[in-house]
């Protein structure tokens, strides 16, 4: 059963150039304990899904339709108290820029204390930092965020995200701003700590190699929709959606020896309202007439593909 769920979610941002439809009936599920990678080009809507799950969308955003559920409860229908508890106890967040997300005016120990609540003793605070394998936890507790390296600050952010033993963590490109040498260590830490605790992890990333290595399932987002979702192994070995195939082909490492990278031709769409067809139609080499006028819908058990050309599978009873 899904622990996190976006169901046919439509989110629009008001901008000076009119509405931008960031999510266009996006559906995504993360089961308890699962590690789900969310991939897709810049602007496809990954971060919007993440913040919508905790109703943390900015003021110019509006959920036009659909629903968001955590533990089976509609987040959109929650009152203030329930929403506060959801953000504080049930969900943890790790963002791209760790130093920017920490309070610059407070020492790490204080920030960790706020997160844990009550009056944690020094020993307890140290234990939280030891868990994220910070080499000198006592010193880190006394430090201000600007005194930490990016990698250390991200370890602190992970400690903060896990401090209240959340049931799910949403990590939005948690290593994108870090030095390449520490990226895989930090990701490994996040994945191993969440796995140990049985915490669901939703990982937005541009790093397909990392997603392949760490995720149990992958959701591919394009034009505000999840166009394909499958167990990670299956998605990488037999991608079905033409966009997924193009995305995998364009990833560094996918090129044959001596060959250059094959970027996806064209640019992703910015949707301004409801769209009748498949958003990938303009860039798809296999498009047929129906792709411009009909929304592809496919139901299946564990490998969903929203493409007119994909074999239609019936939902398992
Ligand atoms: N606060 C905002 N105001 C207006 N438009 C926004 C806002 N945030 C996002 N958008 C737009 O919504 C769409 C989806 O953005 P989102 O940040 O969710 O994509 P993303 O997949 O996370 O991209 P990236 O990989 O660059 O992080 C984009 O067209 C983006 O420009
Ligand atoms: Mg993003």
CSV table of C-alpha atoms and ligand atoms in Angstrom, one decimal:
chain,number,residue,atom,x,y,z
A,1,UNK,CA,0.0,0.0,0.0
A,2,UNK,CA,1.2,3.5,-0.8
A,3,UNK,CA,2.5,5.6,2.1
A,4,UNK,CA,3.1,8.7,0.0
A,5,UNK,CA,0.7,9.3,-2.9
A,6,UNK,CA,0.1,12.0,-5.5
A,7,UNK,CA,-3.1,11.2,-7.3
A,8,UNK,CA,-3.9,13.0,-10.6
A,9,UNK,CA,-2.3,16.1,-9.1
A,10,UNK,CA,-2.6,19.3,-11.0
A,11,UNK,CA,-0.5,22.3,-9.7
A,12,UNK,CA,-0.2,25.6,-11.4
A,13,UNK,CA,2.1,28.5,-10.5
A,14,UNK,CA,0.8,32.1,-11.2
A,15,UNK,CA,3.5,34.0,-13.1
A,16,UNK,CA,3.6,37.3,-14.8
A,17,UNK,CA,3.4,35.5,-18.1
A,18,UNK,CA,0.3,33.6,-17.0
A,19,UNK,CA,-0.2,30.3,-15.3
A,20,UNK,CA,2.5,27.6,-15.5
A,21,UNK,CA,1.1,24.1,-15.1
A,22,UNK,CA,3.9,22.4,-13.3
A,23,UNK,CA,2.0,19.2,-12.6
A,24,UNK,CA,-0.5,17.9,-15.1
A,25,UNK,CA,-2.3,14.9,-13.5
A,26,UNK,CA,0.8,13.5,-11.9
A,27,UNK,CA,0.4,10.2,-10.1
A,28,UNK,CA,3.1,8.7,-8.0
A,29,UNK,CA,3.2,6.2,-5.1
A,30,UNK,CA,5.8,5.4,-2.6
A,31,UNK,CA,5.2,2.4,-0.3
A,32,UNK,CA,6.5,2.1,3.2
A,33,UNK,CA,10.2,1.3,3.3
A,34,UNK,CA,10.6,1.8,-0.5
A,35,UNK,CA,13.4,3.9,-2.2
A,36,UNK,CA,11.8,5.6,-5.2
A,37,UNK,CA,13.9,7.6,-7.6
A,38,UNK,CA,12.2,10.5,-9.3
A,39,UNK,CA,14.0,11.5,-12.5
A,40,UNK,CA,13.3,13.8,-15.4
A,41,UNK,CA,14.8,16.9,-17.1
A,42,UNK,CA,15.0,20.3,-15.3
A,43,UNK,CA,11.5,21.8,-15.0
A,44,UNK,CA,9.6,18.5,-15.4
A,45,UNK,CA,8.0,19.0,-12.0
A,46,UNK,CA,10.0,16.8,-9.6
A,47,UNK,CA,10.4,19.3,-6.8
A,48,UNK,CA,6.8,20.4,-7.1
A,49,UNK,CA,5.7,16.9,-6.3
A,50,UNK,CA,8.0,16.8,-3.3
A,51,UNK,CA,6.8,20.0,-1.7
A,52,UNK,CA,3.2,19.3,-2.6
A,53,UNK,CA,3.4,16.2,-0.4
A,54,UNK,CA,3.8,18.3,2.7
A,55,UNK,CA,1.6,21.2,1.3
A,56,UNK,CA,4.7,23.3,1.3
A,57,UNK,CA,4.1,24.9,-2.1
A,58,UNK,CA,4.9,28.6,-2.4
A,59,UNK,CA,2.2,31.3,-2.3
A,60,UNK,CA,1.9,31.6,-6.0
A,61,UNK,CA,1.1,27.9,-6.5
A,62,UNK,CA,-2.4,26.4,-6.5
A,63,UNK,CA,-3.5,22.8,-6.5
A,64,UNK,CA,-6.2,22.9,-9.1
A,65,UNK,CA,-7.3,19.2,-8.8
A,66,UNK,CA,-6.2,15.8,-7.7
A,67,UNK,CA,-5.1,14.9,-4.2
A,68,UNK,CA,-2.0,14.2,-2.1
A,69,UNK,CA,-2.1,11.5,0.6
A,70,UNK,CA,0.3,10.5,3.3
A,71,UNK,CA,-0.5,7.3,5.2
A,72,UNK,CA,-3.9,7.3,3.4
A,73,UNK,CA,-4.9,10.8,4.7
A,74,UNK,CA,-5.5,13.6,2.4
A,75,UNK,CA,-2.9,16.3,3.1
A,76,UNK,CA,-5.1,18.9,1.3
A,77,UNK,CA,-7.9,18.2,3.8
A,78,UNK,CA,-5.7,18.4,6.9
A,79,UNK,CA,-6.2,21.1,9.6
A,80,UNK,CA,-3.3,23.2,10.9
A,81,UNK,CA,-2.5,20.9,13.8
A,82,UNK,CA,-2.4,17.7,11.7
A,83,UNK,CA,-0.4,19.5,9.1
A,84,UNK,CA,2.2,20.6,11.6
A,85,UNK,CA,2.5,17.1,13.0
A,86,UNK,CA,2.9,15.7,9.4
A,87,UNK,CA,5.8,18.1,8.7
A,88,UNK,CA,7.4,17.7,12.0
A,89,UNK,CA,7.0,14.0,12.8
A,90,UNK,CA,6.0,12.0,9.7
A,91,UNK,CA,8.1,13.5,6.9
A,92,UNK,CA,11.7,14.5,6.7
A,93,UNK,CA,13.2,16.7,4.1
A,94,UNK,CA,16.7,17.0,2.6
A,95,UNK,CA,17.3,19.6,0.0
A,96,UNK,CA,20.1,20.4,-2.4
A,97,UNK,CA,21.7,23.3,-0.6
A,98,UNK,CA,22.4,22.2,3.0
A,99,UNK,CA,23.9,25.5,4.2
A,100,UNK,CA,21.0,27.5,2.8
A,101,UNK,CA,18.4,25.3,4.6
A,102,UNK,CA,20.1,25.6,8.0
A,103,UNK,CA,19.5,28.6,10.2
A,104,UNK,CA,22.6,30.7,9.7
A,105,UNK,CA,22.3,32.4,13.1
A,106,UNK,CA,22.1,29.3,15.4
A,107,UNK,CA,24.7,26.7,16.3
A,108,UNK,CA,24.1,23.2,15.0
A,109,UNK,CA,23.5,21.9,18.5
A,110,UNK,CA,20.7,24.3,19.1
A,111,UNK,CA,19.0,23.5,15.7
A,112,UNK,CA,19.2,19.8,16.4
A,113,UNK,CA,17.7,20.4,19.9
A,114,UNK,CA,14.8,22.3,18.3
A,115,UNK,CA,14.2,19.4,16.0
A,116,UNK,CA,14.4,16.7,18.7
A,117,UNK,CA,12.2,18.8,21.1
A,118,UNK,CA,12.2,18.7,24.9
A,119,UNK,CA,15.6,19.3,26.4
A,120,UNK,CA,18.0,16.8,24.9
A,121,UNK,CA,21.3,16.4,26.7
A,122,UNK,CA,24.7,16.8,25.0
A,123,UNK,CA,25.1,13.0,24.8
A,124,UNK,CA,21.8,12.6,22.9
A,125,UNK,CA,22.8,15.4,20.5
A,126,UNK,CA,26.2,13.8,19.9
A,127,UNK,CA,24.6,10.5,19.1
A,128,UNK,CA,22.5,12.0,16.4
A,129,UNK,CA,25.6,13.4,14.8
A,130,UNK,CA,27.5,10.2,15.2
A,131,UNK,CA,24.8,8.4,13.4
A,132,UNK,CA,25.5,10.5,10.3
A,133,UNK,CA,29.2,9.7,10.7
A,134,UNK,CA,30.4,13.2,11.5
A,135,UNK,CA,34.1,12.9,12.5
A,136,UNK,CA,34.0,15.4,15.4
A,137,UNK,CA,30.4,15.6,16.7
A,138,UNK,CA,31.2,17.7,19.8
A,139,UNK,CA,32.8,20.4,17.7
A,140,UNK,CA,30.1,20.3,15.1
A,141,UNK,CA,27.5,20.9,17.8
A,142,UNK,CA,29.2,24.2,18.6
A,143,UNK,CA,29.6,25.3,15.0
A,144,UNK,CA,27.5,27.7,13.0
A,145,UNK,CA,26.4,26.5,9.5
A,146,UNK,CA,28.9,28.6,7.6
A,147,UNK,CA,31.8,26.9,9.4
A,148,UNK,CA,30.9,23.6,7.9
A,149,UNK,CA,31.9,22.1,4.5
A,150,UNK,CA,29.1,21.3,2.2
A,151,UNK,CA,29.4,17.6,2.9
A,152,UNK,CA,29.4,18.1,6.7
A,153,UNK,CA,26.4,20.4,6.4
A,154,UNK,CA,24.5,17.8,4.4
A,155,UNK,CA,25.3,15.2,7.1
A,156,UNK,CA,23.8,17.6,9.6
A,157,UNK,CA,20.7,18.1,7.4
A,158,UNK,CA,20.3,14.3,7.2
A,159,UNK,CA,20.6,14.1,11.0
A,160,UNK,CA,17.9,16.9,11.3
A,161,UNK,CA,15.6,15.1,8.8
A,162,UNK,CA,15.9,11.8,10.7
A,163,UNK,CA,15.9,13.3,14.2
A,164,UNK,CA,12.2,12.5,14.8
A,165,UNK,CA,12.2,9.1,13.1
A,166,UNK,CA,10.0,10.1,10.2
A,167,UNK,CA,8.2,7.5,8.2
A,168,UNK,CA,9.3,9.0,4.9
A,169,UNK,CA,12.1,11.2,3.7
A,170,UNK,CA,11.9,13.4,0.6
A,171,UNK,CA,15.4,14.1,-0.7
A,172,UNK,CA,15.4,16.6,-3.5
A,173,UNK,CA,18.8,16.4,-5.3
A,174,UNK,CA,20.6,16.0,-1.9
A,175,UNK,CA,24.0,15.7,-3.4
A,176,UNK,CA,23.8,18.0,-6.5
A,177,UNK,CA,25.6,20.9,-4.8
A,178,UNK,CA,28.3,18.8,-3.3
A,179,UNK,CA,31.8,18.0,-4.4
A,180,UNK,CA,31.9,14.9,-6.6
A,181,UNK,CA,34.2,13.2,-4.1
A,182,UNK,CA,31.6,13.1,-1.3
A,183,UNK,CA,28.4,12.7,-3.3
A,184,UNK,CA,28.3,8.9,-3.3
A,185,UNK,CA,29.3,8.7,0.4
A,186,UNK,CA,26.5,11.1,1.4
A,187,UNK,CA,23.9,9.3,-0.7
A,188,UNK,CA,25.0,5.9,0.6
A,189,UNK,CA,24.6,7.3,4.2
A,190,UNK,CA,21.1,8.6,3.5
A,191,UNK,CA,20.0,5.4,1.8
A,192,UNK,CA,21.5,3.1,4.5
A,193,UNK,CA,20.0,5.1,7.4
A,194,UNK,CA,16.6,5.2,5.9
A,195,UNK,CA,16.8,1.5,4.9
A,196,UNK,CA,17.8,0.5,8.4
A,197,UNK,CA,14.9,2.4,9.9
A,198,UNK,CA,12.4,1.1,7.3
A,199,UNK,CA,11.8,4.7,6.3
A,200,UNK,CA,10.4,5.3,2.8
A,201,UNK,CA,12.7,7.5,0.7
A,202,UNK,CA,11.8,9.6,-2.3
A,203,UNK,CA,14.9,10.7,-4.1
A,204,UNK,CA,14.8,13.3,-6.8
A,205,UNK,CA,17.9,13.2,-8.9
A,206,UNK,CA,19.6,13.9,-12.2
A,207,UNK,CA,22.2,11.2,-11.4
A,208,UNK,CA,20.8,8.2,-13.2
A,209,UNK,CA,23.7,6.0,-12.1
A,210,UNK,CA,23.0,6.7,-8.5
A,211,UNK,CA,19.3,6.1,-9.0
A,212,UNK,CA,20.1,2.8,-10.6
A,213,UNK,CA,22.3,1.8,-7.7
A,214,UNK,CA,20.2,2.9,-4.8
A,215,UNK,CA,16.5,2.9,-5.8
A,216,UNK,CA,14.1,0.0,-5.8
A,217,UNK,CA,11.7,1.8,-8.1
A,218,UNK,CA,11.9,4.7,-10.5
A,219,UNK,CA,9.3,7.3,-11.6
A,220,UNK,CA,10.1,9.3,-14.8
A,221,UNK,CA,8.5,12.7,-14.9
A,222,UNK,CA,7.9,14.6,-18.1
A,223,UNK,CA,5.8,17.7,-18.6
A,224,UNK,CA,4.3,17.4,-15.1
A,225,UNK,CA,3.2,13.8,-15.5
A,226,UNK,CA,4.8,10.6,-14.3
A,227,UNK,CA,5.1,9.0,-17.8
A,228,UNK,CA,6.7,5.7,-16.6
A,229,UNK,CA,7.2,3.9,-13.4
A,230,UNK,CA,8.8,0.5,-12.8
A,231,UNK,CA,11.1,-1.5,-10.6
A,232,UNK,CA,14.5,0.1,-11.1
A,233,UNK,CA,16.1,-2.9,-12.7
A,234,UNK,CA,13.3,-3.3,-15.2
A,235,UNK,CA,13.2,0.4,-16.0
A,236,UNK,CA,16.9,0.5,-16.8
A,237,UNK,CA,17.0,-2.8,-18.7
A,238,UNK,CA,13.7,-2.4,-20.6
A,239,UNK,CA,12.5,1.2,-20.7
A,240,UNK,CA,9.2,1.5,-22.5
A,241,UNK,CA,8.4,5.2,-22.9
A,242,UNK,CA,10.2,7.0,-25.7
A,243,UNK,CA,11.1,9.7,-23.3
A,244,UNK,CA,12.6,7.3,-20.8
A,245,UNK,CA,14.7,5.8,-23.6
A,246,UNK,CA,15.9,9.2,-24.7
A,247,UNK,CA,16.7,10.2,-21.1
A,248,UNK,CA,18.7,7.0,-20.5
A,249,UNK,CA,20.5,7.5,-23.9
A,250,UNK,CA,21.4,11.0,-23.0
A,251,UNK,CA,23.0,10.2,-19.7
A,252,UNK,CA,26.7,10.3,-19.4
A,253,UNK,CA,28.0,6.7,-19.5
A,254,UNK,CA,25.3,5.6,-22.0
A,255,UNK,CA,27.4,6.4,-25.0
A,256,UNK,CA,29.5,3.7,-26.8
A,257,UNK,CA,33.3,4.1,-26.7
A,258,UNK,CA,34.4,6.9,-28.9
A,259,UNK,CA,30.8,8.1,-29.3
A,260,UNK,CA,29.6,11.5,-28.1
A,261,UNK,CA,26.6,11.9,-25.8
A,262,UNK,CA,23.2,11.9,-27.5
A,263,UNK,CA,21.3,14.8,-25.9
A,264,UNK,CA,17.5,14.8,-26.3
A,265,UNK,CA,16.6,17.0,-29.3
A,266,UNK,CA,14.3,19.9,-28.6
A,267,UNK,CA,13.4,21.5,-25.3
A,268,UNK,CA,10.9,20.4,-22.6
A,269,UNK,CA,7.5,22.1,-22.8
A,270,UNK,CA,6.3,24.7,-20.4
A,271,UNK,CA,2.5,24.0,-20.1
A,272,UNK,CA,0.2,26.9,-19.6
A,273,UNK,CA,-3.0,24.9,-19.2
A,274,UNK,CA,-4.7,21.6,-19.9
A,275,UNK,CA,-3.1,19.7,-22.6
A,276,UNK,CA,-4.9,17.1,-24.7
A,277,UNK,CA,-2.2,14.9,-26.0
A,278,UNK,CA,1.1,13.5,-24.7
A,279,UNK,CA,3.5,16.3,-23.7
A,280,UNK,CA,6.4,14.5,-25.4
A,281,UNK,CA,4.8,14.5,-28.8
A,282,UNK,CA,6.9,17.4,-30.2
A,283,UNK,CA,10.1,15.6,-29.5
A,284,UNK,CA,9.1,12.0,-30.0
A,285,UNK,CA,10.5,10.1,-33.0
A,286,UNK,CA,7.7,7.5,-32.8
A,287,UNK,CA,4.7,9.8,-32.4
A,288,UNK,CA,1.4,8.8,-34.2
A,289,UNK,CA,-1.7,11.0,-34.8
A,290,UNK,CA,-3.3,10.0,-31.5
A,291,UNK,CA,-0.4,11.4,-29.5
A,292,UNK,CA,-1.4,15.0,-30.3
A,293,UNK,CA,-5.0,14.7,-29.4
A,294,UNK,CA,-5.4,12.0,-26.8
A,295,UNK,CA,-4.0,11.5,-23.4
A,296,UNK,CA,-2.3,8.2,-23.1
A,297,UNK,CA,-3.5,6.3,-20.0
A,298,UNK,CA,-2.2,2.9,-19.1
A,299,UNK,CA,-2.9,0.8,-16.0
A,300,UNK,CA,-0.7,-2.0,-15.0
A,301,UNK,CA,0.5,-3.7,-11.9
A,302,UNK,CA,4.1,-2.6,-11.4
A,303,UNK,CA,5.3,-1.2,-14.7
A,304,UNK,CA,3.1,1.8,-15.9
A,305,UNK,CA,3.8,3.5,-19.2
A,306,UNK,CA,1.8,6.5,-20.3
A,307,UNK,CA,2.3,6.1,-24.1
A,308,UNK,CA,-0.1,5.2,-26.9
A,309,UNK,CA,2.5,2.9,-28.3
A,310,UNK,CA,3.1,0.9,-25.2
A,311,UNK,CA,1.3,-2.5,-24.9
A,312,UNK,CA,-1.8,-2.0,-22.8
A,313,UNK,CA,-1.8,-4.1,-19.6
A,314,UNK,CA,-4.7,-4.7,-17.4
A,315,UNK,CA,-4.5,-3.8,-13.8
A,316,UNK,CA,-3.9,-6.9,-11.7
A,317,UNK,CA,-7.1,-7.9,-9.8
B,1,LIG,N1,7.8,29.3,-7.6
B,1,LIG,C1,7.6,29.1,-8.9
B,1,LIG,N2,7.0,30.1,-9.6
B,1,LIG,C2,6.7,29.9,-10.9
B,1,LIG,N3,7.0,28.8,-11.6
B,1,LIG,C3,7.6,27.8,-10.9
B,1,LIG,C4,8.0,27.9,-9.6
B,1,LIG,N4,8.6,26.8,-9.2
B,1,LIG,C5,8.6,26.0,-10.3
B,1,LIG,N5,8.1,26.6,-11.3
B,1,LIG,C6,7.9,26.1,-12.7
B,1,LIG,O1,7.2,24.8,-12.6
B,1,LIG,C7,7.8,23.8,-13.4
B,1,LIG,C8,8.3,22.6,-12.6
B,1,LIG,O2,9.3,23.1,-11.8
B,1,LIG,P1,10.0,22.1,-10.7
B,1,LIG,O3,11.0,23.0,-10.0
B,1,LIG,O4,9.0,21.3,-10.0
B,1,LIG,O5,10.9,21.1,-11.7
B,1,LIG,P2,12.1,20.1,-11.4
B,1,LIG,O6,11.8,18.9,-12.1
B,1,LIG,O7,12.3,20.0,-9.9
B,1,LIG,O8,13.3,20.9,-12.0
B,1,LIG,P3,14.9,20.8,-11.6
B,1,LIG,O9,15.4,19.5,-12.1
B,1,LIG,O10,15.5,22.0,-12.3
B,1,LIG,O11,15.0,21.0,-10.1
B,1,LIG,C9,8.9,24.6,-14.2
B,1,LIG,O12,8.3,25.0,-15.4
B,1,LIG,C10,9.3,25.7,-13.3
B,1,LIG,O13,9.7,26.8,-14.0
B,2,LIG,MG1,13.9,20.5,-8.6
